[in-house]
Short mmCIF file of C-alpha atoms (C1' of nucleotides) and ligand atoms in Angstrom, two decimals:
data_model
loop_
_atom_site.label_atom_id
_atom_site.label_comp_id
_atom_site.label_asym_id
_atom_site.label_seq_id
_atom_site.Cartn_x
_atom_site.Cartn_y
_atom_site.Cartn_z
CA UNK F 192 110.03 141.64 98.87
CA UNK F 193 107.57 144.62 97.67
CA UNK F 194 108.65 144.26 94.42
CA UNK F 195 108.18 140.88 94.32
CA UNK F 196 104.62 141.16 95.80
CA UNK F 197 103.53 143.84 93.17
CA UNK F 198 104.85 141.81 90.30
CA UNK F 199 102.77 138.73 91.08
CA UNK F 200 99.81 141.52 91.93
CA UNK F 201 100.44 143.04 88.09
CA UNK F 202 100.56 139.91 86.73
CA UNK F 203 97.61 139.17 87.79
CA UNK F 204 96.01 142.22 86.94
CA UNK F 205 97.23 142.39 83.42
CA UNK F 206 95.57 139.03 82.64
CA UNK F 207 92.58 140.74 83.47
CA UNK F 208 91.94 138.99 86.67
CA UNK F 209 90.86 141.10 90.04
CA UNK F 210 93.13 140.92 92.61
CA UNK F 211 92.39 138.77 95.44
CA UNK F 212 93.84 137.82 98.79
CA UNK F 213 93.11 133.80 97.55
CA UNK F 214 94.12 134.21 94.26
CA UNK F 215 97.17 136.07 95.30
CA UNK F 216 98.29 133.64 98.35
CA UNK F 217 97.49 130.87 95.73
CA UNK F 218 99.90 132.13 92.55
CA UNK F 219 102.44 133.04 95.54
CA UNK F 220 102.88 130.15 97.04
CA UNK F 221 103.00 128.33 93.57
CA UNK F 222 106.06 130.56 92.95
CA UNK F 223 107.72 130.49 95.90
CA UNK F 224 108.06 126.49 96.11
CA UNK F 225 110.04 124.38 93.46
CA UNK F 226 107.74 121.20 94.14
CA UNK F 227 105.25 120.39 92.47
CA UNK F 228 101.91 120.49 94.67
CA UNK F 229 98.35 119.19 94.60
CA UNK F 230 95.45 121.51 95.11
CA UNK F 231 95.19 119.53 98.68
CA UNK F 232 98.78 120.67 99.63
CA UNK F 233 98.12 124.18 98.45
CA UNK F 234 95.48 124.53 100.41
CA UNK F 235 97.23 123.81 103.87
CA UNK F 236 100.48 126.04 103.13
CA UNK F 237 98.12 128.72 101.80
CA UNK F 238 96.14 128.63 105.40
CA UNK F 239 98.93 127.83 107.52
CA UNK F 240 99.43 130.79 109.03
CA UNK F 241 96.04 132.28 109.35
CA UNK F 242 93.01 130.53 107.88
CA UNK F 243 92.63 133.05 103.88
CA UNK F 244 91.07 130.49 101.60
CA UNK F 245 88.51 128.15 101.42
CA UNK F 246 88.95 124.42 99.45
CA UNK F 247 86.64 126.32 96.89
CA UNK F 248 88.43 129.32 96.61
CA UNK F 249 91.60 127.65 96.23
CA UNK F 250 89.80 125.79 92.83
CA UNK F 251 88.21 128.18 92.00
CA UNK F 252 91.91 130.08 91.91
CA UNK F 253 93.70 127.37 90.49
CA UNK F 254 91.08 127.53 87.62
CA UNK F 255 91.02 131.07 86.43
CA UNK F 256 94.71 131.23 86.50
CA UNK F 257 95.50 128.19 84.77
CA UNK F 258 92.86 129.49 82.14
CA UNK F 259 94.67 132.85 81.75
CA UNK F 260 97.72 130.60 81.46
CA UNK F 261 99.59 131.79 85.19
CA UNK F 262 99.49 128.21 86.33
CA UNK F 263 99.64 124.79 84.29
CA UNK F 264 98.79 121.19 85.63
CA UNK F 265 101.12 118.72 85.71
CA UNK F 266 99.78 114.63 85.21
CA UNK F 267 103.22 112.93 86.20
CA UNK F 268 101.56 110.10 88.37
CA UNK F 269 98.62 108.20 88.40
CA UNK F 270 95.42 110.54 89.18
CA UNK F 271 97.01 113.08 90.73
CA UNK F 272 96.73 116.62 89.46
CA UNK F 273 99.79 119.16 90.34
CA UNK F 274 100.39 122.45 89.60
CA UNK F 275 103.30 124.40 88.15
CA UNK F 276 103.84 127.87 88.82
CA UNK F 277 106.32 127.91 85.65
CA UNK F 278 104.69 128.15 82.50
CA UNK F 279 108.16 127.99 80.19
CA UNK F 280 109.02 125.25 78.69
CA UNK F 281 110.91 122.92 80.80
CA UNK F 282 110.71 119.15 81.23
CA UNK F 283 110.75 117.52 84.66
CA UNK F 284 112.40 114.89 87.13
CA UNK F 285 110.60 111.96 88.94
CA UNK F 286 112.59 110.39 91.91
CA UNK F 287 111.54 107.05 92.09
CA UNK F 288 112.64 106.40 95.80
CA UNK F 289 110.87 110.07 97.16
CA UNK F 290 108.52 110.82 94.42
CA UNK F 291 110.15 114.52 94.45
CA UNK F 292 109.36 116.56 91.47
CA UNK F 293 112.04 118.78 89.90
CA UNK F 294 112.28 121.27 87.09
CA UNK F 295 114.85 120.24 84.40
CA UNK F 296 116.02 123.37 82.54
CA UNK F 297 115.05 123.29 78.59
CA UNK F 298 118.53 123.39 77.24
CA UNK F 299 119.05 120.16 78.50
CA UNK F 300 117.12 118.58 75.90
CA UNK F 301 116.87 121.47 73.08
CA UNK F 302 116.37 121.08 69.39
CA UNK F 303 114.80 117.30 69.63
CA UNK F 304 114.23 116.56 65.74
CA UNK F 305 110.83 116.50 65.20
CA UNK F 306 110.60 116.12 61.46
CA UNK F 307 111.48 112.25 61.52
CA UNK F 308 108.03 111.48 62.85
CA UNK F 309 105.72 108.96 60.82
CA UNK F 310 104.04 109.95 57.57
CA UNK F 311 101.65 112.44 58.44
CA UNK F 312 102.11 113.40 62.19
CA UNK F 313 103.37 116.81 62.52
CA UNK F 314 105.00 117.84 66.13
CA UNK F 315 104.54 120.88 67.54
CA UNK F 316 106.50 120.59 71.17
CA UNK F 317 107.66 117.99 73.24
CA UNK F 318 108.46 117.36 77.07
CA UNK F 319 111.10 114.71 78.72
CA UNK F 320 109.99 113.48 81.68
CA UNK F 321 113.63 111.61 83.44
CA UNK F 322 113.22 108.87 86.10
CA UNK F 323 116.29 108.52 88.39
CA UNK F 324 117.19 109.68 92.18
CA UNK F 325 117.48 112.94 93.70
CA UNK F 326 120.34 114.11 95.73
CA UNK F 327 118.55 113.11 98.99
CA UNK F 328 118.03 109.38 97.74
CA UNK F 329 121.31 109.13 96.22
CA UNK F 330 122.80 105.54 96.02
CA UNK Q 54 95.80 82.90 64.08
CA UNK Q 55 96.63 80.10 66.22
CA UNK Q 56 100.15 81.18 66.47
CA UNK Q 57 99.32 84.36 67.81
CA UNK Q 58 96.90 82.50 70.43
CA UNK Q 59 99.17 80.57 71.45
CA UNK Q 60 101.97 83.42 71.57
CA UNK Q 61 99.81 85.26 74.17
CA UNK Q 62 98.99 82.17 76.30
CA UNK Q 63 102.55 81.22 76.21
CA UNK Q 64 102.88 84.84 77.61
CA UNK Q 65 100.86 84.83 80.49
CA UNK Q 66 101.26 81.45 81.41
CA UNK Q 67 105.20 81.74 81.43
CA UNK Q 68 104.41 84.70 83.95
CA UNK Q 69 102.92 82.02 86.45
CA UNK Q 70 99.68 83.00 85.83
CA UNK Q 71 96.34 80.99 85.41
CA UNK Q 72 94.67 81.51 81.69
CA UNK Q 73 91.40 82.63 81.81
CA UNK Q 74 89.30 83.76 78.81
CA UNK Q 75 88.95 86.94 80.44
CA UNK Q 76 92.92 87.13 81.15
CA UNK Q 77 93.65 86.07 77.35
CA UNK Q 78 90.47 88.61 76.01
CA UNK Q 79 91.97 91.65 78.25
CA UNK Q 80 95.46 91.14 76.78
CA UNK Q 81 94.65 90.04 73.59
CA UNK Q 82 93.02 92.98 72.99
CA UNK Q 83 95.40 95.29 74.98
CA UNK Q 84 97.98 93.73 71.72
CA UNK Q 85 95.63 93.74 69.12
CA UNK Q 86 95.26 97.39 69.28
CA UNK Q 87 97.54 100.46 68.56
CA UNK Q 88 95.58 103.19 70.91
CA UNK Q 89 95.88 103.40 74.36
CA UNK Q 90 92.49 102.29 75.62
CA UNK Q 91 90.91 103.01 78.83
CA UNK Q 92 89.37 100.36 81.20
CA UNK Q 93 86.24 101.32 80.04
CA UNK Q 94 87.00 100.75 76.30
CA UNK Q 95 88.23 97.61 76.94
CA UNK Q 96 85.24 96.71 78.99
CA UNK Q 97 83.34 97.71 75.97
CA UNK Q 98 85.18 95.96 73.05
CA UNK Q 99 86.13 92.84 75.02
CA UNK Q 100 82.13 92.11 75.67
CA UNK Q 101 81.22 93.15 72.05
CA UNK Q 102 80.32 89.91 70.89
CA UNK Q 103 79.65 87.95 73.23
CA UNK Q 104 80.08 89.00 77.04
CA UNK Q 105 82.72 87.81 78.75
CA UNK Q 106 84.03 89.31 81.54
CA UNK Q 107 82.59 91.88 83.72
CA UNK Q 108 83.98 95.28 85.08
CA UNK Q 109 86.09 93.34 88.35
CA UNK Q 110 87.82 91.09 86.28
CA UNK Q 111 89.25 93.46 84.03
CA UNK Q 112 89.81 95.58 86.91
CA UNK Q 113 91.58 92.37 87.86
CA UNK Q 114 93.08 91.23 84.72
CA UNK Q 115 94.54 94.77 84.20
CA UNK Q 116 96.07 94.56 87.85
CA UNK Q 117 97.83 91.33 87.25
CA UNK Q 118 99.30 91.85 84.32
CA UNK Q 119 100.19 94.55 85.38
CA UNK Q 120 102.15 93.47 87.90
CA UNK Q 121 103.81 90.97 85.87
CA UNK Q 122 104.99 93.39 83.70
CA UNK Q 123 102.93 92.30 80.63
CA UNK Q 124 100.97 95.73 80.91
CA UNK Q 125 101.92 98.86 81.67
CA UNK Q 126 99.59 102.01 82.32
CA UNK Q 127 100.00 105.63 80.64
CA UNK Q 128 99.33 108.56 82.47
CA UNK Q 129 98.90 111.60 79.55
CA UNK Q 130 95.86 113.15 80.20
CA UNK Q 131 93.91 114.57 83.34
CA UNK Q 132 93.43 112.09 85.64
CA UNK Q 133 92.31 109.59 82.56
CA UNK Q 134 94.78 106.42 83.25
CA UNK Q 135 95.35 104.13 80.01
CA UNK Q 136 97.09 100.90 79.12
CA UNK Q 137 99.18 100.39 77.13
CA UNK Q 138 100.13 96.92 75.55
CA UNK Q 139 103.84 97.72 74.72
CA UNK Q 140 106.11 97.22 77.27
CA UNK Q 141 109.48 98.08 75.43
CA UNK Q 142 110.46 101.88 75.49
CA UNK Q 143 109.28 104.02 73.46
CA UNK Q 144 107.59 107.11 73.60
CA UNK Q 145 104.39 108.87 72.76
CA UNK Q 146 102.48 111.25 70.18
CA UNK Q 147 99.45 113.42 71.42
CA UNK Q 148 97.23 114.69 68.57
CA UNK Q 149 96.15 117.90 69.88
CA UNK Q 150 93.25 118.15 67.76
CA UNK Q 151 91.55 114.81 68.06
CA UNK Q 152 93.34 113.29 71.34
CA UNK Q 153 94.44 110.34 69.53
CA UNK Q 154 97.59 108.60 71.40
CA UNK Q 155 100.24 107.03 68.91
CA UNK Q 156 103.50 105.19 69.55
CA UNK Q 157 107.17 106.63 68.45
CA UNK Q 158 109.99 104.32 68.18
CA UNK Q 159 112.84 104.26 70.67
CA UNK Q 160 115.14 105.31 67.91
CA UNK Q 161 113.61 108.71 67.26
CA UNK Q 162 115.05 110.24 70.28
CA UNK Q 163 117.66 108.02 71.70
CA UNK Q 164 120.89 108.40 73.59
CA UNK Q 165 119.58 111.70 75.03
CA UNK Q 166 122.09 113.36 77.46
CA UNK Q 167 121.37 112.30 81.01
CA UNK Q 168 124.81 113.41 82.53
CA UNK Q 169 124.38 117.06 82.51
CA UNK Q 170 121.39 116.59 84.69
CA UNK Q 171 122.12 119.12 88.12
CA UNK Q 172 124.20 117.90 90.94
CA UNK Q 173 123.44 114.82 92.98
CA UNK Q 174 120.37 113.67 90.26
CA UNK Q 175 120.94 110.73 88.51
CA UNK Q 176 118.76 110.20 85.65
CA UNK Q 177 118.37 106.47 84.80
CA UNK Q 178 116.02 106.18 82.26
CA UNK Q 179 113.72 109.01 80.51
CA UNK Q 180 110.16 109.42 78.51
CA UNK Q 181 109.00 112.03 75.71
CA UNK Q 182 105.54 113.31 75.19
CA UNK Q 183 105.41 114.95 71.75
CA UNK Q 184 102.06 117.10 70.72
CA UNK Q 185 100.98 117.94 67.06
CA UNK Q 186 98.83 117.20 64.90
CA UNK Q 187 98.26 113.37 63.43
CA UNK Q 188 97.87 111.92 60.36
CA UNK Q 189 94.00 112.43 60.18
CA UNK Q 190 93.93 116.46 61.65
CA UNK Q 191 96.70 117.48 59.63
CA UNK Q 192 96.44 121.18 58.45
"C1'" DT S 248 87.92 62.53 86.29
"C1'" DT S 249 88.53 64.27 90.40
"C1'" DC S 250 89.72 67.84 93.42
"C1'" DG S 251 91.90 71.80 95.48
"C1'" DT S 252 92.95 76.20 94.39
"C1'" DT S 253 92.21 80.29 92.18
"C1'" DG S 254 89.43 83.45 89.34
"C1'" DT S 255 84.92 85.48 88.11
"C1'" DT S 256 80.59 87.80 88.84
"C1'" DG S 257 77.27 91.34 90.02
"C1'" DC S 258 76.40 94.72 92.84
"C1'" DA S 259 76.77 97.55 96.54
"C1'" DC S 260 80.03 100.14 98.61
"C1'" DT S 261 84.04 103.25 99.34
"C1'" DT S 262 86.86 106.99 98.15
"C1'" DT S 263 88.23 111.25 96.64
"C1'" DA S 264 88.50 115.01 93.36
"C1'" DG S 265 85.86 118.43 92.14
"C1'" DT S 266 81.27 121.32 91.86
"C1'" DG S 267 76.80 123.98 93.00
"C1'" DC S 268 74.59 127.05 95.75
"C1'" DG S 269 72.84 131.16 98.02
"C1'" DA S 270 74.20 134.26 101.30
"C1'" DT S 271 77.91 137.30 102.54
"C1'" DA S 272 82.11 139.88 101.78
"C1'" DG S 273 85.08 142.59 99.32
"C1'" DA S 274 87.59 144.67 94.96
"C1'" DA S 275 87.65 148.27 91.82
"C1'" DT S 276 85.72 152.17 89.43
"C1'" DT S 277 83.25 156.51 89.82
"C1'" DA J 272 81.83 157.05 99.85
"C1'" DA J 273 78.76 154.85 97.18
"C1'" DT J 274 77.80 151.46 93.85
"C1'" DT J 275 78.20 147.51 91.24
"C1'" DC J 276 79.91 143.55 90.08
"C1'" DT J 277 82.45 139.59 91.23
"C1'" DA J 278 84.66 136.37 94.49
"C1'" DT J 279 84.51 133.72 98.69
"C1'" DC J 280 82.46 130.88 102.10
"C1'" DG J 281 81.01 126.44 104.15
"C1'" DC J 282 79.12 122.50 103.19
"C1'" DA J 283 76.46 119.24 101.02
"C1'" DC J 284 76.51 117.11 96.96
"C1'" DT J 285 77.93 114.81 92.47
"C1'" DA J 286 80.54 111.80 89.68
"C1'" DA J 287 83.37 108.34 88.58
"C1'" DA J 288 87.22 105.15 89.43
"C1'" DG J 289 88.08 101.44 91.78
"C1'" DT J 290 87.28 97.76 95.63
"C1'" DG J 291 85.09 94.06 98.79
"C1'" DC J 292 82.37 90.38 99.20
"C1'" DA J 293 80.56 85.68 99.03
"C1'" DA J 294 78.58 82.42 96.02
"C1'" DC J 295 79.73 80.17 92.13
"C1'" DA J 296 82.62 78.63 88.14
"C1'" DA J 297 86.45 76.73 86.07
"C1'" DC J 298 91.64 75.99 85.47
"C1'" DG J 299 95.00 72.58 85.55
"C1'" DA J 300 97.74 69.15 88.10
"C1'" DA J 301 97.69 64.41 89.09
MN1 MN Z 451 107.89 122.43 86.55
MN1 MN Z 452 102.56 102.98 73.74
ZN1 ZN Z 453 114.36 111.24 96.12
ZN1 ZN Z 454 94.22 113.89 65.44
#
DNA sequence: TTCGTTGTTGCACTTTAGTGCGATAGAATT
DNA sequence: AATTCTATCGCACTAAAGTGCAACAACGAA
């Protein structure tokens, strides 16, 4: 519990970052969930209890973490901008009945072979988004 | 030429759709091109000529082929939504450098694992993003 | 060719993600 | 504790994708 809070609290710190009760609620809450949020759902989990950040605050968060490279965005479905709180590689799960968003461990897919790519394209890294159903939607 | 013309209005028509010259220009030159072009660039290249259709009936074209399954959209970057004029799988290259979007065939990275996916998730079908460089960035 | 049905057009409008601002509050360093 | 710098606040605003509308055009079946 403490030592959970002053990890997030010295990881933000060491990226240079002050240490805020927004930007902490905000990198919290992205690690404590498995989904996938918006900014909008952020927002009302952040403030559920008691009102702590404004819609601006919670950009303005989402921004200077994601440029010290806490955070990443995630563009799975049409115009809508998530956020990951896990910034490893890992490749992700769309239910197509729920919409749910899962993390898919690396090693699932591992050591894709990049070099038999056209003449003259070099890849770098690569991420496998699977379609399917999650356990709730089951068939 | 005129096979190809007729190839494409064989297309839409056998989807139980009306030709139109803006229909036939919109997926014409959804085909015609390798990129994955935004409304707007099609707007743009359709009407270079000669106009012929306006912003709505792309909008509209786009929609209904769409939902025939003649056109599919690609979601890649931030909240930019492309088309995309091939419908059979295959997956995508990112240039990093210039943005450029290019196809990879199917074969590259087939028969990829889906069993060992976590319990209750059944992956059905599956997508790969690679990033590099392309042919005209390389190093 | 005629006619009914459907598609197109231009433009204003909606929608929604994201930003700018200036005053206030608060974090960190001394 | 004092100081300084930076972040937050609410809220109005921007920007841009996409839609609704109603008059008009034109596809295609017969
Ligand atoms: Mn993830
Ligand atoms: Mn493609
Ligand atoms: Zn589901
Ligand atoms: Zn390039």
């Amino acid at each position: 519990m403490e030592n959970v809070k002053n990890l997030i609290q010295q990881r933000i710190k060491e990226k240079g970052l002050r240490i805020t009760p927004q930007r902490y609620a905000v990198y919290a809450n992205l690690l404590a969930r498995c989904d996938h949020p918006t900014v909008e759902q952020i927002l009302i989990e952040v403030n559920q209890d008691l009102p702590i950040a404004s819609k601006a605050s919670v950009y303005s968060a989402l921004t200077v973490l994601r440029e010290v490279g806490l955070v990443r965005e995630i563009l799975l479905d049409e115009g809508i901008t998530r956020y990951d709180g896990r910034i490893d590689p890992h490749h992700h799960f769309v239910c197509v009945n729920c919409g749910s968003i899962l993390d898919l461990e690396w090693d699932n897919f591992k050591d894709l072979p990049l070099q038999n790519l056209p003449t003259g394209i070099k890849g770098t890294s690569y991420e496998i988004t699977v379609k399917g159903t999650c356990d709730q939607c089951g068939s």
